[in-house]
Amino acid sequence: MSEGKDQMTQKAELSQEEILRYSRHLLIPEVGLEGQRKLKAASVLLVGSGGLGSPIALYLAAAGVGRIGIVDYDVVDPSNLQRQIIHDTHQVGVLKVESARNRLLALNPFVHVDVYNEVFTSQNAERIAADYDILVDGSDNFPTRYLLNDLAVLSGKPFVYGSIFRFEGQVSVFDARQGPCYRCLFPEPPPPNTVPSCADAGVFGVLPGTIGSLQATEVIKLILGIGEPLIGKLLLYDALEMSMQVIHLRKNPRCKVCGESPEITHLIDYEAFCGVPARAGQENGLEDDRVIDPVALKRRLEVGDEVVLIDVRDPVEQQVSALPGALVIPLERLPQRIKELDPQREYVLFCRTGVRSARGVRQLAAAGFPKVKNLRGGLNAWAEQVDPTMLKY
């Protein structure tokens, strides 16, 4: 800990109310009064206040971390409440950062909460993160994750990583000063629109609680300087098997950001790094002639146009809603079943929101299908614009 940080810790005196609040910490030799002062003097930036961000923020505030910054740009949606426990039904429609701040201050009025209602990008990341000691990943996307990692390396700060998918999660602490960074493990992000998000693939509601709590644990250990942080280690968790395993990681001397001859010396955004900048007029990377609106599709079906519908969702989603007459070909099975389709026919692919079906459209187009389109907005848009009796999910 630096001399300046020592002075801050000395100034982080605890009131009688705080002594009572944190009394169970004060009984632990590894924490004690000095450790609680360290927590009060610490500052943590959390990017994301959703599934992972919820338990992370709640436990950091409850533990008495003195300054917590939260970056998010979304509003609370009913579909969030299955796992994003920092928000509640009364906060639907409210900015997530405001909902989170209100909840944290209600939990612990002795902490300071900064909120940043903005997209975390290469243009604002350094400004936002400048005054925080530790960076924490509560996001659900690769652009933010790679940006956080690069920022951590370039600013010499630890980066507490977590990710989730359906029933599985990962946790690590990346600190290039002592071990590998995220790019040492995953040098380049996957191409845009190739990896499903939680919104597309689903997530077991309690999973982010487990992974987020582990991330909060690592943050608190770093602040206190106790135990063995997951630096150079990747923890893998499987909720179905209730198993954990730890994989040991090595620093990559050829890493583009923390290696011996780094190529990345300033922050860049994910799209620029991949060489696929977003263009106006595109939806999920598709040109306009590859997309059809629900109302336009309805009209074509009503006049008898020979349009074949293909539902690329997982079979379990058929239990919620379906379009009569559609072929059901789950996206992961599409490459094997392309031979069943006629390249001369016209196809419209759809899923829940249009993200997965856009990937299917690209696959068919690349395989020589000239007349294939994506249903803009998927079945949820169909329910909103065409059939209000259809269930949205």
mmCIF file of N, CA and C in Angstrom, residues 230-323:
data_model
loop_
_atom_site.group_PDB
_atom_site.id
_atom_site.type_symbol
_atom_site.label_atom_id
_atom_site.label_comp_id
_atom_site.label_asym_id
_atom_site.label_seq_id
_atom_site.Cartn_x
_atom_site.Cartn_y
_atom_site.Cartn_z
ATOM 1 N N LEU A 230 -7.293 -14.761 -6.785
ATOM 2 C CA LEU A 230 -7.276 -15.610 -7.974
ATOM 3 C C LEU A 230 -6.419 -15.005 -9.088
ATOM 4 N N ILE A 231 -5.275 -14.494 -8.731
ATOM 5 C CA ILE A 231 -4.332 -13.978 -9.729
ATOM 6 C C ILE A 231 -3.590 -15.165 -10.343
ATOM 7 N N GLY A 232 -3.635 -15.276 -11.659
ATOM 8 C CA GLY A 232 -3.023 -16.423 -12.314
ATOM 9 C C GLY A 232 -3.854 -17.680 -12.200
ATOM 10 N N LYS A 233 -5.126 -17.526 -11.839
ATOM 11 C CA LYS A 233 -6.014 -18.681 -11.698
ATOM 12 C C LYS A 233 -7.380 -18.337 -12.293
ATOM 13 N N LEU A 234 -8.038 -19.327 -12.852
ATOM 14 C CA LEU A 234 -9.392 -19.173 -13.373
ATOM 15 C C LEU A 234 -10.281 -20.196 -12.686
ATOM 16 N N LEU A 235 -11.252 -19.709 -11.924
ATOM 17 C CA LEU A 235 -12.187 -20.591 -11.227
ATOM 18 C C LEU A 235 -13.375 -20.879 -12.135
ATOM 19 N N LEU A 236 -13.671 -22.156 -12.332
ATOM 20 C CA LEU A 236 -14.797 -22.590 -13.156
ATOM 21 C C LEU A 236 -15.862 -23.194 -12.252
ATOM 22 N N TYR A 237 -17.103 -22.742 -12.411
ATOM 23 C CA TYR A 237 -18.193 -23.197 -11.552
ATOM 24 C C TYR A 237 -19.310 -23.779 -12.406
ATOM 25 N N ASP A 238 -19.825 -24.940 -11.995
ATOM 26 C CA ASP A 238 -20.947 -25.587 -12.666
ATOM 27 C C ASP A 238 -22.054 -25.788 -11.644
ATOM 28 N N ALA A 239 -23.148 -25.055 -11.823
ATOM 29 C CA ALA A 239 -24.233 -25.120 -10.839
ATOM 30 C C ALA A 239 -24.963 -26.460 -10.890
ATOM 31 N N LEU A 240 -25.082 -27.071 -12.060
ATOM 32 C CA LEU A 240 -25.800 -28.344 -12.161
ATOM 33 C C LEU A 240 -25.049 -29.456 -11.447
ATOM 34 N N GLU A 241 -23.735 -29.483 -11.597
ATOM 35 C CA GLU A 241 -22.931 -30.505 -10.920
ATOM 36 C C GLU A 241 -22.508 -30.064 -9.524
ATOM 37 N N MET A 242 -22.753 -28.769 -9.209
ATOM 38 C CA MET A 242 -22.268 -28.168 -7.970
ATOM 39 C C MET A 242 -20.783 -28.470 -7.794
ATOM 40 N N SER A 243 -20.018 -28.085 -8.829
ATOM 41 C CA SER A 243 -18.586 -28.358 -8.814
ATOM 42 C C SER A 243 -17.811 -27.088 -9.119
ATOM 43 N N MET A 244 -16.614 -27.031 -8.582
ATOM 44 C CA MET A 244 -15.682 -25.951 -8.866
ATOM 45 C C MET A 244 -14.320 -26.558 -9.180
ATOM 46 N N GLN A 245 -13.648 -25.947 -10.125
ATOM 47 C CA GLN A 245 -12.260 -26.320 -10.367
ATOM 48 C C GLN A 245 -11.466 -25.060 -10.687
ATOM 49 N N VAL A 246 -10.205 -25.090 -10.377
ATOM 50 C CA VAL A 246 -9.335 -23.933 -10.603
ATOM 51 C C VAL A 246 -8.258 -24.321 -11.599
ATOM 52 N N ILE A 247 -8.160 -23.519 -12.652
ATOM 53 C CA ILE A 247 -7.151 -23.728 -13.683
ATOM 54 C C ILE A 247 -6.051 -22.688 -13.496
ATOM 55 N N HIS A 248 -4.823 -23.108 -13.527
ATOM 56 C CA HIS A 248 -3.706 -22.176 -13.381
ATOM 57 C C HIS A 248 -3.354 -21.581 -14.742
ATOM 58 N N LEU A 249 -3.166 -20.275 -14.763
ATOM 59 C CA LEU A 249 -2.916 -19.540 -15.998
ATOM 60 C C LEU A 249 -1.483 -19.022 -16.033
ATOM 61 N N ARG A 250 -0.975 -18.850 -17.240
ATOM 62 C CA ARG A 250 0.364 -18.300 -17.408
ATOM 63 C C ARG A 250 0.298 -16.988 -18.180
ATOM 64 N N LYS A 251 1.200 -16.105 -17.860
ATOM 65 C CA LYS A 251 1.307 -14.855 -18.592
ATOM 66 C C LYS A 251 1.835 -15.153 -19.994
ATOM 67 N N ASN A 252 1.248 -14.521 -20.982
ATOM 68 C CA ASN A 252 1.669 -14.707 -22.367
ATOM 69 C C ASN A 252 2.674 -13.617 -22.731
ATOM 70 N N PRO A 253 3.934 -13.974 -22.967
ATOM 71 C CA PRO A 253 4.934 -12.938 -23.272
ATOM 72 C C PRO A 253 4.631 -12.198 -24.576
ATOM 73 N N ARG A 254 3.763 -12.793 -25.419
ATOM 74 C CA ARG A 254 3.402 -12.143 -26.685
ATOM 75 C C ARG A 254 2.043 -11.465 -26.620
ATOM 76 N N CYS A 255 1.510 -11.310 -25.405
ATOM 77 C CA CYS A 255 0.211 -10.650 -25.241
ATOM 78 C C CYS A 255 0.261 -9.252 -25.841
ATOM 79 N N LYS A 256 -0.818 -8.891 -26.537
ATOM 80 C CA LYS A 256 -0.846 -7.614 -27.256
ATOM 81 C C LYS A 256 -0.913 -6.399 -26.339
ATOM 82 N N VAL A 257 -1.301 -6.611 -25.071
ATOM 83 C CA VAL A 257 -1.419 -5.452 -24.189
ATOM 84 C C VAL A 257 -0.482 -5.509 -22.990
ATOM 85 N N CYS A 258 -0.161 -6.702 -22.481
ATOM 86 C CA CYS A 258 0.711 -6.770 -21.305
ATOM 87 C C CYS A 258 1.989 -7.536 -21.571
ATOM 88 N N GLY A 259 2.240 -7.927 -22.828
ATOM 89 C CA GLY A 259 3.416 -8.713 -23.156
ATOM 90 C C GLY A 259 4.690 -7.893 -23.215
ATOM 91 N N GLU A 260 5.737 -8.536 -23.677
ATOM 92 C CA GLU A 260 7.055 -7.893 -23.702
ATOM 93 C C GLU A 260 7.132 -6.776 -24.737
ATOM 94 N N SER A 261 6.369 -6.897 -25.813
ATOM 95 C CA SER A 261 6.330 -5.861 -26.856
ATOM 96 C C SER A 261 4.873 -5.555 -27.184
ATOM 97 N N PRO A 262 4.184 -4.848 -26.307
ATOM 98 C CA PRO A 262 2.745 -4.633 -26.485
ATOM 99 C C PRO A 262 2.413 -3.827 -27.738
ATOM 100 N N GLU A 263 1.362 -4.242 -28.424
ATOM 101 C CA GLU A 263 0.858 -3.508 -29.583
ATOM 102 C C GLU A 263 -0.214 -2.502 -29.182
ATOM 103 N N ILE A 264 -0.933 -2.825 -28.123
ATOM 104 C CA ILE A 264 -2.011 -1.948 -27.668
ATOM 105 C C ILE A 264 -1.476 -1.051 -26.563
ATOM 106 N N THR A 265 -1.349 0.215 -26.865
ATOM 107 C CA THR A 265 -0.798 1.175 -25.900
ATOM 108 C C THR A 265 -1.787 2.259 -25.523
ATOM 109 N N HIS A 266 -2.981 2.192 -26.075
ATOM 110 C CA HIS A 266 -4.045 3.114 -25.695
ATOM 111 C C HIS A 266 -5.374 2.385 -25.863
ATOM 112 N N LEU A 267 -6.396 2.893 -25.247
ATOM 113 C CA LEU A 267 -7.687 2.201 -25.266
ATOM 114 C C LEU A 267 -8.316 2.245 -26.646
ATOM 115 N N ILE A 268 -8.900 1.108 -27.022
ATOM 116 C CA ILE A 268 -9.640 1.017 -28.276
ATOM 117 C C ILE A 268 -10.975 0.343 -27.994
ATOM 118 N N ASP A 269 -11.944 0.609 -28.841
ATOM 119 C CA ASP A 269 -13.243 -0.022 -28.683
ATOM 120 C C ASP A 269 -13.281 -1.346 -29.425
ATOM 121 N N TYR A 270 -14.159 -2.213 -28.990
ATOM 122 C CA TYR A 270 -14.277 -3.570 -29.509
ATOM 123 C C TYR A 270 -14.494 -3.595 -31.019
ATOM 124 N N GLU A 271 -15.423 -2.774 -31.541
ATOM 125 C CA GLU A 271 -15.706 -2.796 -32.974
ATOM 126 C C GLU A 271 -14.473 -2.422 -33.782
ATOM 127 N N ALA A 272 -13.751 -1.391 -33.317
ATOM 128 C CA ALA A 272 -12.550 -0.968 -34.042
ATOM 129 C C ALA A 272 -11.491 -2.064 -34.000
ATOM 130 N N PHE A 273 -11.362 -2.722 -32.844
ATOM 131 C CA PHE A 273 -10.370 -3.781 -32.712
ATOM 132 C C PHE A 273 -10.660 -4.928 -33.666
ATOM 133 N N CYS A 274 -11.934 -5.247 -33.817
ATOM 134 C CA CYS A 274 -12.313 -6.349 -34.688
ATOM 135 C C CYS A 274 -12.347 -5.948 -36.151
ATOM 136 N N GLY A 275 -12.232 -4.637 -36.415
ATOM 137 C CA GLY A 275 -12.283 -4.186 -37.795
ATOM 138 C C GLY A 275 -13.673 -4.233 -38.381
ATOM 139 N N VAL A 276 -14.693 -4.253 -37.515
ATOM 140 C CA VAL A 276 -16.062 -4.306 -37.999
ATOM 141 C C VAL A 276 -16.863 -3.191 -37.361
ATOM 142 N N PRO A 277 -16.605 -1.936 -37.698
ATOM 143 C CA PRO A 277 -17.356 -0.847 -37.096
ATOM 144 C C PRO A 277 -18.832 -0.914 -37.454
ATOM 145 N N ALA A 278 -19.667 -0.561 -36.487
ATOM 146 C CA ALA A 278 -21.104 -0.569 -36.726
ATOM 147 C C ALA A 278 -21.466 0.484 -37.762
ATOM 148 N N ARG A 279 -22.387 0.136 -38.651
ATOM 149 C CA ARG A 279 -22.792 1.065 -39.683
ATOM 150 C C ARG A 279 -24.273 1.368 -39.566
ATOM 151 N N ALA A 280 -24.611 2.612 -39.862
ATOM 152 C CA ALA A 280 -26.008 3.012 -39.810
ATOM 153 C C ALA A 280 -26.794 2.192 -40.816
ATOM 154 N N GLY A 281 -28.054 1.899 -40.483
ATOM 155 C CA GLY A 281 -28.904 1.174 -41.401
ATOM 156 C C GLY A 281 -28.749 -0.329 -41.300
ATOM 157 N N GLN A 282 -27.946 -0.807 -40.357
ATOM 158 C CA GLN A 282 -27.774 -2.237 -40.194
ATOM 159 C C GLN A 282 -28.419 -2.694 -38.904
ATOM 160 N N GLU A 283 -28.977 -3.879 -38.919
ATOM 161 C CA GLU A 283 -29.499 -4.488 -37.703
ATOM 162 C C GLU A 283 -28.789 -5.814 -37.504
ATOM 163 N N ASN A 284 -28.096 -5.929 -36.377
ATOM 164 C CA ASN A 284 -27.336 -7.144 -36.092
ATOM 165 C C ASN A 284 -26.373 -7.483 -37.224
ATOM 166 N N GLY A 285 -25.796 -6.437 -37.848
ATOM 167 C CA GLY A 285 -24.826 -6.655 -38.898
ATOM 168 C C GLY A 285 -25.404 -6.975 -40.256
ATOM 169 N N LEU A 286 -26.732 -6.895 -40.430
ATOM 170 C CA LEU A 286 -27.368 -7.225 -41.703
ATOM 171 C C LEU A 286 -27.727 -5.962 -42.475
ATOM 172 N N GLU A 287 -27.599 -6.031 -43.782
ATOM 173 C CA GLU A 287 -28.043 -4.936 -44.628
ATOM 174 C C GLU A 287 -29.568 -4.916 -44.664
ATOM 175 N N ASP A 288 -30.125 -3.779 -45.069
ATOM 176 C CA ASP A 288 -31.584 -3.605 -45.064
ATOM 177 C C ASP A 288 -32.309 -4.646 -45.903
ATOM 178 N N ASP A 289 -31.697 -5.079 -47.011
ATOM 179 C CA ASP A 289 -32.391 -6.032 -47.873
ATOM 180 C C ASP A 289 -32.405 -7.442 -47.293
ATOM 181 N N ARG A 290 -31.771 -7.612 -46.140
ATOM 182 C CA ARG A 290 -31.795 -8.899 -45.452
ATOM 183 C C ARG A 290 -32.727 -8.877 -44.236
ATOM 184 N N VAL A 291 -33.521 -7.839 -44.095
ATOM 185 C CA VAL A 291 -34.388 -7.692 -42.929
ATOM 186 C C VAL A 291 -35.804 -7.384 -43.393
ATOM 187 N N ILE A 292 -36.796 -7.938 -42.697
ATOM 188 C CA ILE A 292 -38.189 -7.648 -42.996
ATOM 189 C C ILE A 292 -38.934 -7.329 -41.704
ATOM 190 N N ASP A 293 -39.797 -6.314 -41.713
ATOM 191 C CA ASP A 293 -40.570 -5.931 -40.541
ATOM 192 C C ASP A 293 -41.739 -6.894 -40.335
ATOM 193 N N PRO A 294 -42.206 -7.054 -39.095
ATOM 194 C CA PRO A 294 -43.336 -7.958 -38.837
ATOM 195 C C PRO A 294 -44.585 -7.629 -39.651
ATOM 196 N N VAL A 295 -44.938 -6.361 -39.750
ATOM 197 C CA VAL A 295 -46.147 -5.991 -40.487
ATOM 198 C C VAL A 295 -46.000 -6.331 -41.966
ATOM 199 N N ALA A 296 -44.819 -6.074 -42.521
ATOM 200 C CA ALA A 296 -44.584 -6.395 -43.933
ATOM 201 C C ALA A 296 -44.659 -7.901 -44.162
ATOM 202 N N LEU A 297 -44.125 -8.693 -43.237
ATOM 203 C CA LEU A 297 -44.197 -10.144 -43.366
ATOM 204 C C LEU A 297 -45.642 -10.611 -43.284
ATOM 205 N N LYS A 298 -46.412 -10.046 -42.379
ATOM 206 C CA LYS A 298 -47.824 -10.418 -42.237
ATOM 207 C C LYS A 298 -48.567 -10.188 -43.556
ATOM 208 N N ARG A 299 -48.345 -9.049 -44.194
ATOM 209 C CA ARG A 299 -49.014 -8.744 -45.459
ATOM 210 C C ARG A 299 -48.642 -9.757 -46.536
ATOM 211 N N ARG A 300 -47.380 -10.111 -46.599
ATOM 212 C CA ARG A 300 -46.940 -11.052 -47.613
ATOM 213 C C ARG A 300 -47.566 -12.432 -47.387
ATOM 214 N N LEU A 301 -47.648 -12.843 -46.136
ATOM 215 C CA LEU A 301 -48.270 -14.128 -45.833
ATOM 216 C C LEU A 301 -49.761 -14.096 -46.169
ATOM 217 N N GLU A 302 -50.426 -12.965 -45.925
ATOM 218 C CA GLU A 302 -51.863 -12.847 -46.187
ATOM 219 C C GLU A 302 -52.196 -12.935 -47.670
ATOM 220 N N VAL A 303 -51.310 -12.439 -48.518
ATOM 221 C CA VAL A 303 -51.574 -12.474 -49.968
ATOM 222 C C VAL A 303 -51.067 -13.766 -50.600
ATOM 223 N N GLY A 304 -50.533 -14.657 -49.788
ATOM 224 C CA GLY A 304 -50.145 -15.963 -50.293
ATOM 225 C C GLY A 304 -48.764 -16.061 -50.891
ATOM 226 N N ASP A 305 -47.904 -15.098 -50.628
ATOM 227 C CA ASP A 305 -46.524 -15.193 -51.116
ATOM 228 C C ASP A 305 -45.862 -16.455 -50.562
ATOM 229 N N GLU A 306 -45.069 -17.089 -51.375
ATOM 230 C CA GLU A 306 -44.420 -18.332 -50.965
ATOM 231 C C GLU A 306 -43.161 -18.026 -50.152
ATOM 232 N N VAL A 307 -43.401 -17.730 -48.906
ATOM 233 C CA VAL A 307 -42.323 -17.436 -47.962
ATOM 234 C C VAL A 307 -42.291 -18.550 -46.922
ATOM 235 N N VAL A 308 -41.131 -19.155 -46.747
ATOM 236 C CA VAL A 308 -40.975 -20.223 -45.759
ATOM 237 C C VAL A 308 -40.406 -19.626 -44.473
ATOM 238 N N LEU A 309 -41.097 -19.859 -43.367
ATOM 239 C CA LEU A 309 -40.645 -19.369 -42.062
ATOM 240 C C LEU A 309 -39.785 -20.429 -41.391
ATOM 241 N N ILE A 310 -38.676 -20.000 -40.806
ATOM 242 C CA ILE A 310 -37.804 -20.915 -40.070
ATOM 243 C C ILE A 310 -37.585 -20.363 -38.668
ATOM 244 N N ASP A 311 -37.976 -21.138 -37.683
ATOM 245 C CA ASP A 311 -37.813 -20.788 -36.270
ATOM 246 C C ASP A 311 -36.500 -21.387 -35.786
ATOM 247 N N VAL A 312 -35.524 -20.531 -35.454
ATOM 248 C CA VAL A 312 -34.202 -21.031 -35.051
ATOM 249 C C VAL A 312 -34.036 -21.102 -33.534
ATOM 250 N N ARG A 313 -35.121 -20.948 -32.801
ATOM 251 C CA ARG A 313 -35.027 -20.992 -31.333
ATOM 252 C C ARG A 313 -34.825 -22.420 -30.835
ATOM 253 N N ASP A 314 -34.450 -22.534 -29.574
ATOM 254 C CA ASP A 314 -34.374 -23.837 -28.937
ATOM 255 C C ASP A 314 -35.780 -24.389 -28.767
ATOM 256 N N PRO A 315 -35.954 -25.719 -28.857
ATOM 257 C CA PRO A 315 -37.286 -26.309 -28.754
ATOM 258 C C PRO A 315 -38.050 -25.912 -27.491
ATOM 259 N N VAL A 316 -37.335 -25.693 -26.379
ATOM 260 C CA VAL A 316 -38.022 -25.354 -25.138
ATOM 261 C C VAL A 316 -38.804 -24.051 -25.269
ATOM 262 N N GLU A 317 -38.362 -23.158 -26.151
ATOM 263 C CA GLU A 317 -39.040 -21.885 -26.321
ATOM 264 C C GLU A 317 -40.371 -22.017 -27.039
ATOM 265 N N GLN A 318 -40.583 -23.148 -27.715
ATOM 266 C CA GLN A 318 -41.860 -23.388 -28.367
ATOM 267 C C GLN A 318 -42.995 -23.462 -27.344
ATOM 268 N N GLN A 319 -42.652 -23.757 -26.106
ATOM 269 C CA GLN A 319 -43.667 -23.827 -25.060
ATOM 270 C C GLN A 319 -44.278 -22.466 -24.762
ATOM 271 N N VAL A 320 -43.562 -21.400 -25.102
ATOM 272 C CA VAL A 320 -44.029 -20.046 -24.811
ATOM 273 C C VAL A 320 -44.828 -19.483 -25.970
ATOM 274 N N SER A 321 -44.278 -19.557 -27.172
ATOM 275 C CA SER A 321 -44.949 -18.986 -28.338
ATOM 276 C C SER A 321 -44.419 -19.635 -29.601
ATOM 277 N N ALA A 322 -45.202 -19.537 -30.686
ATOM 278 C CA ALA A 322 -44.779 -20.123 -31.960
ATOM 279 C C ALA A 322 -45.579 -19.495 -33.087
ATOM 280 N N LEU A 323 -45.028 -19.563 -34.284
ATOM 281 C CA LEU A 323 -45.752 -19.149 -35.483
ATOM 282 C C LEU A 323 -46.189 -20.411 -36.230
#
